[in-house]
Tab-separated table of C-alpha atoms and ligand atoms in Angstrom:
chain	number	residue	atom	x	y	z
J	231	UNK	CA	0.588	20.388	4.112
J	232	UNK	CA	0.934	21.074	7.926
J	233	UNK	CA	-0.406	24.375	8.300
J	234	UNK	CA	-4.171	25.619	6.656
J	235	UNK	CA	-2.691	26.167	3.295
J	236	UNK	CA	-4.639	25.807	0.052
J	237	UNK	CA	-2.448	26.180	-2.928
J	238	UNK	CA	-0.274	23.031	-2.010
J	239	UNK	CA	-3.770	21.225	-2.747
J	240	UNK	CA	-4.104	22.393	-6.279
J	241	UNK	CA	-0.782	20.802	-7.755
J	242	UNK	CA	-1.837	17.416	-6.058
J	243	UNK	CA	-5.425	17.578	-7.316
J	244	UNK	CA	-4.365	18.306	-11.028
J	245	UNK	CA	-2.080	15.798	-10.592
J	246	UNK	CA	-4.122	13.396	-9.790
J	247	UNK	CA	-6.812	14.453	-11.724
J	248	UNK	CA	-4.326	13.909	-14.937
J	249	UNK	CA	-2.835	10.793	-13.792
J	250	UNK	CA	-6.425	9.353	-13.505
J	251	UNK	CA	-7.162	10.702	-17.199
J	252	UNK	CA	-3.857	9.092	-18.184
J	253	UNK	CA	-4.426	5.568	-16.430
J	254	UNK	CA	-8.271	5.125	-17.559
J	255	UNK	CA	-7.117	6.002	-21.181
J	256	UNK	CA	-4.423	4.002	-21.444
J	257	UNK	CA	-6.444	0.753	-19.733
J	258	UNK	CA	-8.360	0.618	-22.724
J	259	UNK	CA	-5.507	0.003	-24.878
J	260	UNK	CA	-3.310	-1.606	-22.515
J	261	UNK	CA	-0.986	-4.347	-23.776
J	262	UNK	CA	0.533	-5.454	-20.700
J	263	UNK	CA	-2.192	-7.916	-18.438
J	264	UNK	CA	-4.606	-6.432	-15.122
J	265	UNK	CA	-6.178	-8.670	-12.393
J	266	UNK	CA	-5.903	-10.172	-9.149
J	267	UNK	CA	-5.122	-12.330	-6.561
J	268	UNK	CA	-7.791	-12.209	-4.708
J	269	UNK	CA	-8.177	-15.053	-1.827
J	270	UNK	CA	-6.470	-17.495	0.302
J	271	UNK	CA	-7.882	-20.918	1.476
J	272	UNK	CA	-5.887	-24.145	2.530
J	273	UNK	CA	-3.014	-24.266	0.108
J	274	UNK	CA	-4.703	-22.416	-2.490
J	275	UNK	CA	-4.236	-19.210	-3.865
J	276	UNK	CA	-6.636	-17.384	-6.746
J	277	UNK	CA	-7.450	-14.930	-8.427
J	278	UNK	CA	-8.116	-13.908	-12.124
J	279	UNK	CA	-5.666	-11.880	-15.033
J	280	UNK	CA	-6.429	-11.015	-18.184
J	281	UNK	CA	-4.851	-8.945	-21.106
J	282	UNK	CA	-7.833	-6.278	-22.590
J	283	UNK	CA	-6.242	-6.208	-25.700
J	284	UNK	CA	-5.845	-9.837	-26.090
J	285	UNK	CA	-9.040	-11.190	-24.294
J	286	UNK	CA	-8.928	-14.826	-24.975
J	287	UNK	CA	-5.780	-15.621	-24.714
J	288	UNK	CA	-4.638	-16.959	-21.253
J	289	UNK	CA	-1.771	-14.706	-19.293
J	290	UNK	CA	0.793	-16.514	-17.137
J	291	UNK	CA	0.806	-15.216	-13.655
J	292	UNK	CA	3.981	-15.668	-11.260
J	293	UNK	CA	3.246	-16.004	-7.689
J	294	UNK	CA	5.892	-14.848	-5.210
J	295	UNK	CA	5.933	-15.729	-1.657
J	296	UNK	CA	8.124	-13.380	0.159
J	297	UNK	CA	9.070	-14.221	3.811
J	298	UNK	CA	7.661	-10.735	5.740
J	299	UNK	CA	11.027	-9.945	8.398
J	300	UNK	CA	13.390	-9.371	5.220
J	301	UNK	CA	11.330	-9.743	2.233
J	302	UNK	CA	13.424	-11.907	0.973
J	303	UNK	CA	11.473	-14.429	-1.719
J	304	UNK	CA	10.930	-17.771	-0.393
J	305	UNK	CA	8.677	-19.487	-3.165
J	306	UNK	CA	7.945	-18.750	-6.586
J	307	UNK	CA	5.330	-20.092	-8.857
J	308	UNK	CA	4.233	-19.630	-12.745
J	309	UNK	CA	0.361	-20.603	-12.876
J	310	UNK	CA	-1.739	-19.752	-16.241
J	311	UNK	CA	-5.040	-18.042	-15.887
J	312	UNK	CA	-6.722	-19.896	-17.805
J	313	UNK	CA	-10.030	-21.402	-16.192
J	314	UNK	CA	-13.313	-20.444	-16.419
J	315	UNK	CA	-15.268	-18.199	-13.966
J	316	UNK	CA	-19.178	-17.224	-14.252
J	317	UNK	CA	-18.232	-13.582	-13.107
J	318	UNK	CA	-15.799	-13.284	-14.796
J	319	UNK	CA	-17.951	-13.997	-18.746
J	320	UNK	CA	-20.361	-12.225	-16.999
J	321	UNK	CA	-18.041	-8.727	-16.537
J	322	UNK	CA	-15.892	-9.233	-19.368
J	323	UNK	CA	-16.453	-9.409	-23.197
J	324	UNK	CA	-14.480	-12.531	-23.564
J	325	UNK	CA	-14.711	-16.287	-23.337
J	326	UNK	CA	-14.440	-15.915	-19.233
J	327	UNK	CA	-11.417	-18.475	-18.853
J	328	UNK	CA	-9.306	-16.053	-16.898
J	329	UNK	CA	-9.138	-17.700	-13.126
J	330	UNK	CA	-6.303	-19.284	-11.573
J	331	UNK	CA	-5.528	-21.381	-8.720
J	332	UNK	CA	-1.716	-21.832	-7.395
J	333	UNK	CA	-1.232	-24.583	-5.047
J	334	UNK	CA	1.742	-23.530	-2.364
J	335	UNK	CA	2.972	-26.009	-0.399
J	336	UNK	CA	3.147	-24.082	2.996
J	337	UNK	CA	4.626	-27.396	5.165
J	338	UNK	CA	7.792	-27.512	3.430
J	339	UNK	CA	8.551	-23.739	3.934
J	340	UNK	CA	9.427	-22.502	7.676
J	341	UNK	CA	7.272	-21.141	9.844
J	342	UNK	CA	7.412	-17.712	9.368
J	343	UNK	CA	4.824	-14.909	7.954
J	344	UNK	CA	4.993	-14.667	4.377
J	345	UNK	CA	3.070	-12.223	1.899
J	346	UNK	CA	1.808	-13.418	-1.674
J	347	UNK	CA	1.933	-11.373	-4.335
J	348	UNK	CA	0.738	-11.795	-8.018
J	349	UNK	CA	2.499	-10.752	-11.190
J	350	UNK	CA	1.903	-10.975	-14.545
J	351	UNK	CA	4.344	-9.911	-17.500
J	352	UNK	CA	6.446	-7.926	-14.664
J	353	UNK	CA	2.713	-5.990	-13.790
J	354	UNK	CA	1.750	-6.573	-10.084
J	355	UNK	CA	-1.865	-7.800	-10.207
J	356	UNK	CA	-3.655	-6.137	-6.961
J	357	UNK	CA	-4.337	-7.143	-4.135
J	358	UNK	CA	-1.601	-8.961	-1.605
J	359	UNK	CA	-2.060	-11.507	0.990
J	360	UNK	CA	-0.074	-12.305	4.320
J	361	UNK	CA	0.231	-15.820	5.813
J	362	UNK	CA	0.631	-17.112	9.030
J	363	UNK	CA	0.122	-20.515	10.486
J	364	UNK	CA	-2.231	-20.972	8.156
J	365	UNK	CA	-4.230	-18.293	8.335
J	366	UNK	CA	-4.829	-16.098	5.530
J	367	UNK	CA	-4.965	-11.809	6.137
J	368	UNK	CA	-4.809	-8.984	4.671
J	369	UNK	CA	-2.705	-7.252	6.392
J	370	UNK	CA	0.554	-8.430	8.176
J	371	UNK	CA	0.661	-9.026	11.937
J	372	UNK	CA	4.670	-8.048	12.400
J	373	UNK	CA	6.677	-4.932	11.294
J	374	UNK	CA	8.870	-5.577	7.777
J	375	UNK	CA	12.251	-5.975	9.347
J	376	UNK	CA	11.112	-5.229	12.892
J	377	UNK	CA	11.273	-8.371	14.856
J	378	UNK	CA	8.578	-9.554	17.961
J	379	UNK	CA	6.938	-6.322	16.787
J	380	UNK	CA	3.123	-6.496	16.907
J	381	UNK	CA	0.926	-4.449	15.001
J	382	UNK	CA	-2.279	-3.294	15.613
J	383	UNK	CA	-4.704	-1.877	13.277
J	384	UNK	CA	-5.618	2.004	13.735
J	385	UNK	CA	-7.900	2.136	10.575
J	386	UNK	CA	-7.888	4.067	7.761
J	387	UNK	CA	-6.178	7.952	7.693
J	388	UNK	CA	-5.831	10.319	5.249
J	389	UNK	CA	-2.421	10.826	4.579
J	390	UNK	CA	-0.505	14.220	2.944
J	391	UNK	CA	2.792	15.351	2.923
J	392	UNK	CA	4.739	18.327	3.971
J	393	UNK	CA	8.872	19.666	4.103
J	394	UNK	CA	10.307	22.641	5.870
J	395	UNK	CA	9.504	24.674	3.201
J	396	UNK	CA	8.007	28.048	4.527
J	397	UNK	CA	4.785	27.189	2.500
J	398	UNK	CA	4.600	23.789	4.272
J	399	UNK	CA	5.951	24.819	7.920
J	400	UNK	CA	5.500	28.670	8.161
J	401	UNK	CA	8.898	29.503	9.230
J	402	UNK	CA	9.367	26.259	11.922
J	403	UNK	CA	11.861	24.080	9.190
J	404	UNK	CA	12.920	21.044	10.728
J	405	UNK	CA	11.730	22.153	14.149
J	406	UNK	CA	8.484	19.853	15.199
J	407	UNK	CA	6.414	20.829	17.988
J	408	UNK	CA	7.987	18.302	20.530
J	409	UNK	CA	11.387	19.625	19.945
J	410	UNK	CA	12.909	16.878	18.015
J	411	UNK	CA	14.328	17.799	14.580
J	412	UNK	CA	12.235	16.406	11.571
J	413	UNK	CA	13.354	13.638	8.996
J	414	UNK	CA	12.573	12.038	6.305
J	415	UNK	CA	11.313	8.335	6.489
J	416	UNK	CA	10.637	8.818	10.265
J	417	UNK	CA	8.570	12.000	11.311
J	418	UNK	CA	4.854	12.263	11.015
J	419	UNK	CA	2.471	15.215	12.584
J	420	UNK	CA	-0.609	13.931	14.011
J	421	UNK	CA	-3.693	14.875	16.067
J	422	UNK	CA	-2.135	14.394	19.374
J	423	UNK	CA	-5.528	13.217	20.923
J	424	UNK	CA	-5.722	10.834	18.515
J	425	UNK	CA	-1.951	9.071	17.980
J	426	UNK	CA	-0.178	10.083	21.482
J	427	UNK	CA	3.667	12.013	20.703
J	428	UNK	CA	5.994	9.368	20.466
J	429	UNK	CA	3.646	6.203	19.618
J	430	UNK	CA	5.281	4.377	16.444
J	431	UNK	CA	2.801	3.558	13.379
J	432	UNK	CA	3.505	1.826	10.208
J	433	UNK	CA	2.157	2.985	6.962
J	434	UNK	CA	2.992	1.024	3.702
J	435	UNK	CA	5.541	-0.866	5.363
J	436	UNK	CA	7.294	2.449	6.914
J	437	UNK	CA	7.508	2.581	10.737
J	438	UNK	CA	7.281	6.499	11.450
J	439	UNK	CA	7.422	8.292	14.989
J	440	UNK	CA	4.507	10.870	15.689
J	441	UNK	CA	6.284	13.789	17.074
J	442	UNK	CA	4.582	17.153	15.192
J	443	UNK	CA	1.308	18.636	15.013
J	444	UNK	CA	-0.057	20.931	12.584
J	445	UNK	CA	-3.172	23.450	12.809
J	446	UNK	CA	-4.849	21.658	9.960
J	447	UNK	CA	-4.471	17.742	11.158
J	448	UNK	CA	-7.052	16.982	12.707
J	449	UNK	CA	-8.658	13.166	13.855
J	450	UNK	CA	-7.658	10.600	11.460
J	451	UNK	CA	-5.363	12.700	9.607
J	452	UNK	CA	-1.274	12.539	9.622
J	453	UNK	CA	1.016	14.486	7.623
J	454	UNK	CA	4.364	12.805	6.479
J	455	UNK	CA	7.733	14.619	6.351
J	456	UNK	CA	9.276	15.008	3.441
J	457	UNK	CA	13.018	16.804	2.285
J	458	UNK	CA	11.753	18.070	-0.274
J	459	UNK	CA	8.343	20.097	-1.121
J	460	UNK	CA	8.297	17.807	-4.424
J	461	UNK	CA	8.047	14.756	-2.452
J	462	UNK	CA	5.084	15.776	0.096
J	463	UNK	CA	3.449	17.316	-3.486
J	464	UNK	CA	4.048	13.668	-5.267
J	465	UNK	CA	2.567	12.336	-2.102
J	466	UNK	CA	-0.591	13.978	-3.083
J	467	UNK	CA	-3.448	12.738	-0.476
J	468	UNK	CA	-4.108	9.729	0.379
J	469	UNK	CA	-5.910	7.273	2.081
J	470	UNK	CA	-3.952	4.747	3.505
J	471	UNK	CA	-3.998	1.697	6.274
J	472	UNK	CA	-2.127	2.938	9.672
J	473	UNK	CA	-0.861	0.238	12.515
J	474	UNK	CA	0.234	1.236	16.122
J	475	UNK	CA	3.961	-0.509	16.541
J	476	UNK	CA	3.746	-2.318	19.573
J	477	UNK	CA	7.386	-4.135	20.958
F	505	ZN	ZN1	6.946	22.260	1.363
């Protein structure tokens, strides 16, 4: 979005508006299981799945424990959700016995930083987990693929996207207010007094540069480069987790 520019808004909003008509309809009949792995303590990991349209009969759920520098899978697990949960009878109409509880055996893996993921019938259950010398957290403390990188926690931004369309840049292209040409996968525009030029931040695993502005980011606000004006539409706006690289 860059610039102060409405109509780039209005695609996004209906298209969000539609996918959110889409997903709630559909979760009513969905055949495929939802749920979530949602804490970390000692060796265990739970959470709960369940499939809507089947309520009382117990999902498998496959735990993957991916090693963070090349997410490459270290572990892999097949618990069923099966057990029963007060919260979960009380939310759901269904017999409740949707919990599980995977047991990982962290000492015989190296020591590394892993995240833990959740699946069930090829459907990532939300939520993810990151673990570190036995610690659990929620979000990682070193760059995907980026080693002795630290990372610190910024907060949350709202996120958009933009191209060097005319509609997105006003005439400037490629050309970013510091000079440097604009790509894909690497430039972001920021609020200068917020992320100095040239700091690195990671957002969903992507380790972008700050290196344009625009008249309509302000504060926590940073607009990603896209190619194409499809892309920064798709991109829609977000709200999304942002960590200063530090090396
Ligand atoms: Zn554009």
């Amino acid at each position: 979005m860059k610039k102060t520019h409405w109509f780039p808004y209005i695609p996004a909003l209906l298209t969000a508006a539609l996918w959110m008509t889409l997903s709630w309809s559909t979760a009513a009949f969905a055949s495929s299981a939802m749920g979530i792995i949602d804490s970390g303590n000692g060796s265990q990991i739970s959470g709960w799945a369940w499939n809507p349209s089947s309520p009382d009969t117990p999902v498998d759920v496959q735990i993957q424990i991916r090693r963070v520098s090349d997410n490459s899978l270290a572990a892999e697990q097949t618990v069923t959700a099966d057990q029963y949960r007060d919260d979960l009878a009380a939310n759901f109409q269904s017999n409740g016995c949707h919990a599980f509880i995977a047991d990982i055996d962290w000492a015989s893996l190296e020591n590394t930083e892993y995240s833990v993921q959740a699946f069930s019938g090829g459907t990532p259950l939300s939520g993810r987990f990151y673990y570190k010398e036995g610690a659990y957290s929620k979000s990682p403390s070193t760059v995907p693929g980026v080693n002795g990188a630290n990372l610190i926690p910024l907060g949350t931004f709202k996120t958009t996207g933009y191209c060097p369309c005319n509609s997105c840049s006003e005439g400037w292209g490629r050309h970013t207010s510091t000079g440097a040409i604009a790509s894909s996968r690497h430039t972001i525009a920021v609020d200068p007094r917020v992320i100095p030029y040239g700091s690195q931040v990671m957002i969903n695993g992507v380790v972008y540069t700050a290196e344009d502005r625009g008249g309509a980011v302000k504060s926590n606000h940073i607009d990603i480069f896209f190619d194409t004006h499809g892309e920064s539409i798709a991109h829609g706006v977000r709200y999304e987790s942002v960590y200063l690289v530090q090396r």
